[in-house]
Amino acid sequence: MIKVDLTTAEKFITRTSFEQTWEACAAAHAKLMEGGAPGEEYLGWVTLPENYDREEFARIIATAQKIKSDSQVLVVVGIGGSYLGTRAIIELLQGQNHNLTQKDRPEIYFVGNSLSSNAFYELKTIIGQRDFSINVVSKSGSTTEPAVIFRLLRELAEQRYGADAHKRIYATTDAEKGALHQMALEEGYEMFTVPDDVGGRYSVLTSVGLLPLAVAGVDIENIMNGAARAMKELALGSPDNPAWQYAAARNLLYGQGKKIELLAVYEPGARFFCEWFKQLFGESEGKHGRGIFPSSIEYTADLHSIGQYLQDGERHLFETVLDFGTSENHVYVPYDTKNADALNYLSGKNLDFIKEQAFRAAVKAHADGGVPSVIVEIPGLKAESVGVLVYFFEFACGLSAYMLGVNPFDQPGVEAYKKEMFRRLGKPGHTG
Ligand code: PA5
């Protein structure tokens, strides 16, 4: 299970201040478990790991099998919560270069998360003459970026497959309403649902994530098993709950002016996990002039770039370091008789061991420099532990937002730019 290690943050978080947060943790915990607070209509994700639709789950596995058998490329169209978690899990488990290393399944590309002509042109080049399928994911069914890119892809599919194009299009959307839902009904696309009571950024463990993950060859049963295990353990209403400890620590640090949280990772494959984390916390907490600004940092690369700022810049930061423990792959530094690079002192040492020393050194140096670290330990990069991790951050995010006094499940602020964009684009009803 998850362990939250606060030893290096001790000089920033006293035991007394820590204990004083338990009451707030308990109140926020009750809001997640029992409702009764703003956003209560979006608590479906809390029990999802046990209450998911088994029939749809079986259909997801069968559909993934079909896509694997008739497609060389799967294009996932979605933005925000409709793709970040999926991409995060694939890259955590299979690495950033999964499309090059996983030869026994279709390549998977994520689009509809930008309005870049270059990105769309690049995708067309990648697909080339190969067979492809499309999974369009949009809970609302009307988000501009995925809707526009889906229209372009639909045209491509129709040119390639004619009247059979609809057999290669899978829509993941609301069970009853929205433009995508309507289109899927009319065109005969196979449909998967996003439960009403699960908001976009909390939806990776629904068909939103599960269908593309199954195509990727990720063991989705074990992902759900991990999430179910976390669900049971995090239901614990006491200070032993690691989600309480994490939420309490970030809340206290925020109160001391640590307004930026950097999710620090030592795995290149964790880059999109950071993106998912940033959306989850940023959209859940950043409202009414409040909220920690979620950011991320990739070590050891960033120790050689913005590491300078971490050590020496403005002291409004804290780090949450993800520690996956040792890897299953063992890589040892060889002995070299010439020793021209003077690295023989490391010969015979595992890369994991060297990384661990860099990690401990950075945590110590940053703490000495005024940047505390909260270490989240999760053993191993396996489907089950990733299920645990996803649920842990969702739960901790809900707790933290309620402790901050905001609704974790709305995002009123994302509408402001849209109004102006639609006015400029001349969208009917937005021209005034
Ligand atoms: O968390 C959210 O609700 C949002 O970030 C959505 O995931 C994002 O805007 C995409 O919305 P939709 O799935 O409706 O296209």
mmCIF file of C-alpha atoms in Angstrom, residues 97-371:
data_model
loop_
_atom_site.group_PDB
_atom_site.id
_atom_site.type_symbol
_atom_site.label_atom_id
_atom_site.label_comp_id
_atom_site.label_asym_id
_atom_site.label_seq_id
_atom_site.Cartn_x
_atom_site.Cartn_y
_atom_site.Cartn_z
ATOM 1 C CA ASN A 97 8.162 4.752 -26.320
ATOM 2 C CA HIS A 98 5.406 2.165 -25.937
ATOM 3 C CA ASN A 99 4.445 2.438 -29.598
ATOM 4 C CA LEU A 100 7.938 1.276 -30.556
ATOM 5 C CA THR A 101 8.296 -1.463 -27.945
ATOM 6 C CA GLN A 102 4.818 -3.037 -27.799
ATOM 7 C CA LYS A 103 4.738 -4.818 -31.142
ATOM 8 C CA ASP A 104 1.805 -7.130 -30.430
ATOM 9 C CA ARG A 105 -0.879 -4.472 -30.329
ATOM 10 C CA PRO A 106 -1.969 -1.381 -32.298
ATOM 11 C CA GLU A 107 -0.005 1.809 -31.880
ATOM 12 C CA ILE A 108 -1.971 4.281 -29.765
ATOM 13 C CA TYR A 109 -2.023 8.046 -30.372
ATOM 14 C CA PHE A 110 -3.786 10.747 -28.385
ATOM 15 C CA VAL A 111 -5.245 13.660 -30.326
ATOM 16 C CA GLY A 112 -7.994 16.225 -29.887
ATOM 17 C CA ASN A 113 -6.013 17.744 -27.042
ATOM 18 C CA SER A 114 -4.788 20.647 -29.162
ATOM 19 C CA LEU A 115 -5.847 22.710 -32.160
ATOM 20 C CA SER A 116 -2.550 22.138 -33.907
ATOM 21 C CA SER A 117 -2.675 21.636 -37.679
ATOM 22 C CA ASN A 118 0.855 20.256 -37.450
ATOM 23 C CA ALA A 119 -0.197 17.596 -34.951
ATOM 24 C CA PHE A 120 -3.123 16.533 -37.134
ATOM 25 C CA TYR A 121 -0.965 16.419 -40.251
ATOM 26 C CA GLU A 122 1.606 14.354 -38.353
ATOM 27 C CA LEU A 123 -1.092 11.897 -37.256
ATOM 28 C CA LYS A 124 -2.271 11.440 -40.851
ATOM 29 C CA THR A 125 1.300 10.715 -41.865
ATOM 30 C CA ILE A 126 1.693 8.202 -39.030
ATOM 31 C CA ILE A 127 -1.513 6.388 -40.010
ATOM 32 C CA GLY A 128 -0.555 6.374 -43.673
ATOM 33 C CA GLN A 129 -2.216 3.448 -45.415
ATOM 34 C CA ARG A 130 -2.557 1.439 -42.222
ATOM 35 C CA ASP A 131 -5.873 0.297 -40.771
ATOM 36 C CA PHE A 132 -7.074 2.390 -37.886
ATOM 37 C CA SER A 133 -9.882 2.726 -35.357
ATOM 38 C CA ILE A 134 -11.065 5.770 -33.451
ATOM 39 C CA ASN A 135 -12.111 6.015 -29.809
ATOM 40 C CA VAL A 136 -13.682 9.423 -29.338
ATOM 41 C CA VAL A 137 -14.011 10.292 -25.659
ATOM 42 C CA SER A 138 -16.030 13.232 -24.399
ATOM 43 C CA LYS A 139 -18.329 13.163 -21.411
ATOM 44 C CA SER A 140 -20.168 16.323 -22.432
ATOM 45 C CA GLY A 141 -19.940 15.354 -26.087
ATOM 46 C CA SER A 142 -19.420 18.950 -27.133
ATOM 47 C CA THR A 143 -15.867 19.997 -26.186
ATOM 48 C CA THR A 144 -14.480 22.000 -29.110
ATOM 49 C CA GLU A 145 -11.011 20.461 -29.567
ATOM 50 C CA PRO A 146 -11.987 16.769 -29.653
ATOM 51 C CA ALA A 147 -15.181 17.572 -31.613
ATOM 52 C CA VAL A 148 -13.234 19.363 -34.378
ATOM 53 C CA ILE A 149 -10.507 16.712 -34.594
ATOM 54 C CA PHE A 150 -13.121 13.952 -34.562
ATOM 55 C CA ARG A 151 -14.880 15.568 -37.532
ATOM 56 C CA LEU A 152 -11.571 15.535 -39.432
ATOM 57 C CA LEU A 153 -10.914 11.905 -38.496
ATOM 58 C CA ARG A 154 -14.428 10.870 -39.404
ATOM 59 C CA GLU A 155 -13.861 12.247 -42.879
ATOM 60 C CA LEU A 156 -10.628 10.260 -43.090
ATOM 61 C CA ALA A 157 -12.391 7.071 -41.950
ATOM 62 C CA GLU A 158 -15.235 7.594 -44.412
ATOM 63 C CA GLN A 159 -12.809 8.128 -47.294
ATOM 64 C CA ARG A 160 -10.975 4.939 -46.314
ATOM 65 C CA TYR A 161 -13.790 2.612 -45.241
ATOM 66 C CA GLY A 162 -16.892 4.093 -46.880
ATOM 67 C CA ALA A 163 -20.158 2.784 -45.431
ATOM 68 C CA ASP A 164 -18.215 0.582 -42.985
ATOM 69 C CA ALA A 165 -16.475 3.519 -41.286
ATOM 70 C CA HIS A 166 -18.871 3.446 -38.325
ATOM 71 C CA LYS A 167 -17.672 -0.070 -37.433
ATOM 72 C CA ARG A 168 -14.286 1.416 -36.504
ATOM 73 C CA ILE A 169 -15.563 4.266 -34.388
ATOM 74 C CA TYR A 170 -16.147 3.843 -30.640
ATOM 75 C CA ALA A 171 -17.758 6.641 -28.665
ATOM 76 C CA THR A 172 -17.252 7.038 -24.917
ATOM 77 C CA THR A 173 -19.736 9.582 -23.634
ATOM 78 C CA ASP A 174 -22.785 10.298 -21.513
ATOM 79 C CA ALA A 175 -25.343 7.474 -21.337
ATOM 80 C CA GLU A 176 -28.258 9.655 -22.351
ATOM 81 C CA LYS A 177 -27.400 13.080 -23.671
ATOM 82 C CA GLY A 178 -25.001 15.261 -25.648
ATOM 83 C CA ALA A 179 -24.061 15.733 -29.294
ATOM 84 C CA LEU A 180 -21.677 12.765 -29.333
ATOM 85 C CA HIS A 181 -24.267 10.478 -27.780
ATOM 86 C CA GLN A 182 -26.786 11.530 -30.420
ATOM 87 C CA MET A 183 -24.286 11.114 -33.238
ATOM 88 C CA ALA A 184 -23.314 7.640 -31.991
ATOM 89 C CA LEU A 185 -26.956 6.588 -31.995
ATOM 90 C CA GLU A 186 -27.577 7.937 -35.477
ATOM 91 C CA GLU A 187 -24.372 6.619 -37.037
ATOM 92 C CA GLY A 188 -24.350 3.286 -35.198
ATOM 93 C CA TYR A 189 -21.050 3.689 -33.321
ATOM 94 C CA GLU A 190 -20.498 1.261 -30.477
ATOM 95 C CA MET A 191 -20.977 3.284 -27.307
ATOM 96 C CA PHE A 192 -19.430 3.199 -23.828
ATOM 97 C CA THR A 193 -20.587 5.329 -20.960
ATOM 98 C CA VAL A 194 -19.162 7.780 -18.481
ATOM 99 C CA PRO A 195 -21.303 7.510 -15.338
ATOM 100 C CA ASP A 196 -23.233 10.679 -14.514
ATOM 101 C CA ASP A 197 -21.762 10.859 -11.023
ATOM 102 C CA VAL A 198 -18.117 10.708 -12.133
ATOM 103 C CA GLY A 199 -16.557 13.965 -13.355
ATOM 104 C CA GLY A 200 -14.015 14.105 -16.204
ATOM 105 C CA ARG A 201 -10.800 14.260 -14.183
ATOM 106 C CA TYR A 202 -11.963 11.436 -11.888
ATOM 107 C CA SER A 203 -12.979 9.185 -14.804
ATOM 108 C CA VAL A 204 -9.878 7.227 -15.777
ATOM 109 C CA LEU A 205 -11.178 4.056 -14.096
ATOM 110 C CA THR A 206 -14.370 4.142 -16.201
ATOM 111 C CA SER A 207 -14.595 3.162 -19.877
ATOM 112 C CA VAL A 208 -12.828 6.505 -20.565
ATOM 113 C CA GLY A 209 -9.541 4.885 -19.592
ATOM 114 C CA LEU A 210 -10.356 1.204 -19.611
ATOM 115 C CA LEU A 211 -11.020 0.745 -23.352
ATOM 116 C CA PRO A 212 -7.763 2.271 -24.629
ATOM 117 C CA LEU A 213 -5.865 0.691 -21.723
ATOM 118 C CA ALA A 214 -7.194 -2.740 -22.691
ATOM 119 C CA VAL A 215 -6.136 -2.143 -26.312
ATOM 120 C CA ALA A 216 -2.699 -1.205 -24.991
ATOM 121 C CA GLY A 217 -2.504 -4.588 -23.287
ATOM 122 C CA VAL A 218 -2.687 -3.166 -19.767
ATOM 123 C CA ASP A 219 -4.191 -5.613 -17.274
ATOM 124 C CA ILE A 220 -7.319 -3.600 -16.497
ATOM 125 C CA GLU A 221 -8.593 -6.171 -14.030
ATOM 126 C CA ASN A 222 -5.522 -5.642 -11.904
ATOM 127 C CA ILE A 223 -5.854 -1.873 -12.247
ATOM 128 C CA MET A 224 -9.375 -2.186 -10.789
ATOM 129 C CA ASN A 225 -8.156 -4.643 -8.121
ATOM 130 C CA GLY A 226 -5.536 -2.125 -7.016
ATOM 131 C CA ALA A 227 -8.107 0.677 -6.921
ATOM 132 C CA ALA A 228 -10.488 -1.549 -4.921
ATOM 133 C CA ARG A 229 -7.719 -2.292 -2.429
ATOM 134 C CA ALA A 230 -6.993 1.438 -2.069
ATOM 135 C CA MET A 231 -10.703 2.150 -1.716
ATOM 136 C CA LYS A 232 -10.917 -0.184 1.297
ATOM 137 C CA GLU A 233 -7.745 1.082 2.927
ATOM 138 C CA LEU A 234 -8.458 4.772 2.401
ATOM 139 C CA ALA A 235 -11.970 4.438 3.804
ATOM 140 C CA LEU A 236 -10.232 4.403 7.188
ATOM 141 C CA GLY A 237 -11.333 7.507 9.073
ATOM 142 C CA SER A 238 -8.174 8.019 11.115
ATOM 143 C CA PRO A 239 -4.750 9.716 11.030
ATOM 144 C CA ASP A 240 -3.279 6.366 9.921
ATOM 145 C CA ASN A 241 -4.881 6.952 6.544
ATOM 146 C CA PRO A 242 -2.047 7.955 4.153
ATOM 147 C CA ALA A 243 -4.439 10.194 2.179
ATOM 148 C CA TRP A 244 -5.140 12.132 5.399
ATOM 149 C CA GLN A 245 -1.408 12.464 6.042
ATOM 150 C CA TYR A 246 -0.732 13.751 2.528
ATOM 151 C CA ALA A 247 -3.723 16.118 2.514
ATOM 152 C CA ALA A 248 -2.795 17.405 5.985
ATOM 153 C CA ALA A 249 0.852 17.964 5.020
ATOM 154 C CA ARG A 250 0.063 19.909 1.838
ATOM 155 C CA ASN A 251 -2.580 21.936 3.649
ATOM 156 C CA LEU A 252 -0.105 22.915 6.386
ATOM 157 C CA LEU A 253 2.647 23.724 3.912
ATOM 158 C CA TYR A 254 0.233 25.867 1.908
ATOM 159 C CA GLY A 255 -0.586 27.741 5.111
ATOM 160 C CA GLN A 256 3.154 28.508 5.468
ATOM 161 C CA GLY A 257 3.302 30.117 2.040
ATOM 162 C CA LYS A 258 4.372 27.014 0.104
ATOM 163 C CA LYS A 259 1.985 27.814 -2.709
ATOM 164 C CA ILE A 260 3.494 25.630 -5.416
ATOM 165 C CA GLU A 261 3.612 21.850 -5.268
ATOM 166 C CA LEU A 262 6.003 20.056 -7.570
ATOM 167 C CA LEU A 263 5.238 16.430 -8.214
ATOM 168 C CA ALA A 264 8.759 15.069 -8.542
ATOM 169 C CA VAL A 265 9.351 11.868 -10.491
ATOM 170 C CA TYR A 266 12.450 9.887 -11.341
ATOM 171 C CA GLU A 267 10.881 7.889 -14.186
ATOM 172 C CA PRO A 268 10.631 9.445 -17.672
ATOM 173 C CA GLY A 269 7.511 7.317 -18.124
ATOM 174 C CA ALA A 270 5.842 9.257 -15.302
ATOM 175 C CA ARG A 271 5.666 12.521 -17.283
ATOM 176 C CA PHE A 272 2.004 12.117 -18.143
ATOM 177 C CA PHE A 273 1.176 10.943 -14.653
ATOM 178 C CA CYS A 274 2.344 14.414 -13.640
ATOM 179 C CA GLU A 275 0.082 15.960 -16.280
ATOM 180 C CA TRP A 276 -2.865 13.967 -14.927
ATOM 181 C CA PHE A 277 -1.979 15.024 -11.365
ATOM 182 C CA LYS A 278 -1.781 18.675 -12.434
ATOM 183 C CA GLN A 279 -5.241 18.593 -13.964
ATOM 184 C CA LEU A 280 -6.713 16.682 -11.021
ATOM 185 C CA PHE A 281 -5.462 19.085 -8.364
ATOM 186 C CA GLY A 282 -5.481 22.268 -10.450
ATOM 187 C CA GLU A 283 -9.098 21.979 -11.558
ATOM 188 C CA SER A 284 -10.282 20.631 -8.221
ATOM 189 C CA GLU A 285 -8.614 23.158 -5.914
ATOM 190 C CA GLY A 286 -7.846 26.301 -7.873
ATOM 191 C CA LYS A 287 -10.910 28.428 -7.268
ATOM 192 C CA HIS A 288 -12.158 31.478 -5.343
ATOM 193 C CA GLY A 289 -8.608 32.885 -5.186
ATOM 194 C CA ARG A 290 -7.348 29.785 -3.375
ATOM 195 C CA GLY A 291 -5.386 26.625 -4.049
ATOM 196 C CA ILE A 292 -1.873 25.251 -4.367
ATOM 197 C CA PHE A 293 -0.531 25.640 -7.917
ATOM 198 C CA PRO A 294 0.297 22.089 -9.050
ATOM 199 C CA SER A 295 3.417 21.689 -11.126
ATOM 200 C CA SER A 296 5.918 18.919 -11.754
ATOM 201 C CA ILE A 297 9.583 18.214 -12.097
ATOM 202 C CA GLU A 298 11.412 15.349 -13.753
ATOM 203 C CA TYR A 299 14.561 14.115 -12.109
ATOM 204 C CA THR A 300 17.347 13.755 -12.537
ATOM 205 C CA ALA A 301 17.076 15.810 -15.773
ATOM 206 C CA ASP A 302 15.652 18.877 -14.021
ATOM 207 C CA LEU A 303 18.369 18.856 -11.352
ATOM 208 C CA HIS A 304 20.510 20.181 -14.194
ATOM 209 C CA SER A 305 18.061 22.871 -15.261
ATOM 210 C CA ILE A 306 15.506 24.309 -12.844
ATOM 211 C CA GLY A 307 17.263 22.539 -9.970
ATOM 212 C CA GLN A 308 19.000 25.883 -9.455
ATOM 213 C CA TYR A 309 15.664 27.569 -8.715
ATOM 214 C CA LEU A 310 14.623 24.727 -6.420
ATOM 215 C CA GLN A 311 17.736 25.153 -4.320
ATOM 216 C CA ASP A 312 18.043 28.891 -4.372
ATOM 217 C CA GLY A 313 15.038 30.715 -5.810
ATOM 218 C CA GLU A 314 11.891 31.992 -4.129
ATOM 219 C CA ARG A 315 10.879 29.801 -1.165
ATOM 220 C CA HIS A 316 7.246 29.212 -2.078
ATOM 221 C CA LEU A 317 7.707 25.584 -3.136
ATOM 222 C CA PHE A 318 7.393 22.093 -1.770
ATOM 223 C CA GLU A 319 7.940 18.777 -3.486
ATOM 224 C CA THR A 320 5.898 15.612 -3.472
ATOM 225 C CA VAL A 321 8.285 12.900 -4.549
ATOM 226 C CA LEU A 322 6.919 9.689 -6.057
ATOM 227 C CA ASP A 323 9.075 6.756 -5.038
ATOM 228 C CA PHE A 324 8.404 3.513 -6.912
ATOM 229 C CA GLY A 325 11.251 1.634 -5.232
ATOM 230 C CA THR A 326 13.612 -0.541 -7.234
ATOM 231 C CA SER A 327 12.907 -1.468 -10.807
ATOM 232 C CA GLU A 328 12.512 -4.992 -12.208
ATOM 233 C CA ASN A 329 15.252 -4.309 -14.726
ATOM 234 C CA HIS A 330 18.747 -4.478 -13.321
ATOM 235 C CA VAL A 331 21.395 -2.422 -15.071
ATOM 236 C CA TYR A 332 24.946 -2.448 -13.695
ATOM 237 C CA VAL A 333 27.768 -0.046 -14.489
ATOM 238 C CA PRO A 334 30.596 -2.061 -16.093
ATOM 239 C CA TYR A 335 34.266 -1.980 -15.006
ATOM 240 C CA ASP A 336 36.574 -0.268 -17.505
ATOM 241 C CA THR A 337 40.332 -0.934 -17.319
ATOM 242 C CA LYS A 338 41.185 2.471 -18.828
ATOM 243 C CA ASN A 339 38.806 4.333 -16.503
ATOM 244 C CA ALA A 340 39.176 7.461 -18.661
ATOM 245 C CA ASP A 341 35.805 8.715 -17.421
ATOM 246 C CA ALA A 342 36.923 8.056 -13.802
ATOM 247 C CA LEU A 343 33.727 6.124 -13.149
ATOM 248 C CA ASN A 344 35.213 2.901 -11.808
ATOM 249 C CA TYR A 345 34.090 3.928 -8.333
ATOM 250 C CA LEU A 346 30.606 3.120 -9.598
ATOM 251 C CA SER A 347 31.448 -0.137 -11.347
ATOM 252 C CA GLY A 348 29.249 -3.019 -10.272
ATOM 253 C CA LYS A 349 26.641 -0.577 -8.961
ATOM 254 C CA ASN A 350 23.033 -0.828 -10.077
ATOM 255 C CA LEU A 351 21.583 2.282 -11.833
ATOM 256 C CA ASP A 352 18.696 2.111 -9.343
ATOM 257 C CA PHE A 353 21.181 2.458 -6.510
ATOM 258 C CA ILE A 354 22.807 5.515 -8.110
ATOM 259 C CA LYS A 355 19.382 7.056 -8.736
ATOM 260 C CA GLU A 356 18.431 6.423 -5.094
ATOM 261 C CA GLN A 357 21.499 8.353 -3.912
ATOM 262 C CA ALA A 358 20.643 11.266 -6.239
ATOM 263 C CA PHE A 359 17.076 11.205 -4.893
ATOM 264 C CA ARG A 360 18.145 11.195 -1.214
ATOM 265 C CA ALA A 361 20.761 13.869 -1.887
ATOM 266 C CA ALA A 362 18.233 16.150 -3.630
ATOM 267 C CA VAL A 363 15.677 15.725 -0.829
ATOM 268 C CA LYS A 364 18.312 16.610 1.788
ATOM 269 C CA ALA A 365 19.723 19.569 -0.150
ATOM 270 C CA HIS A 366 16.261 20.938 -0.928
ATOM 271 C CA ALA A 367 15.118 20.609 2.703
ATOM 272 C CA ASP A 368 18.296 22.438 3.824
ATOM 273 C CA GLY A 369 17.506 25.103 1.221
ATOM 274 C CA GLY A 370 13.929 25.590 2.478
ATOM 275 C CA VAL A 371 12.008 23.267 0.153
#
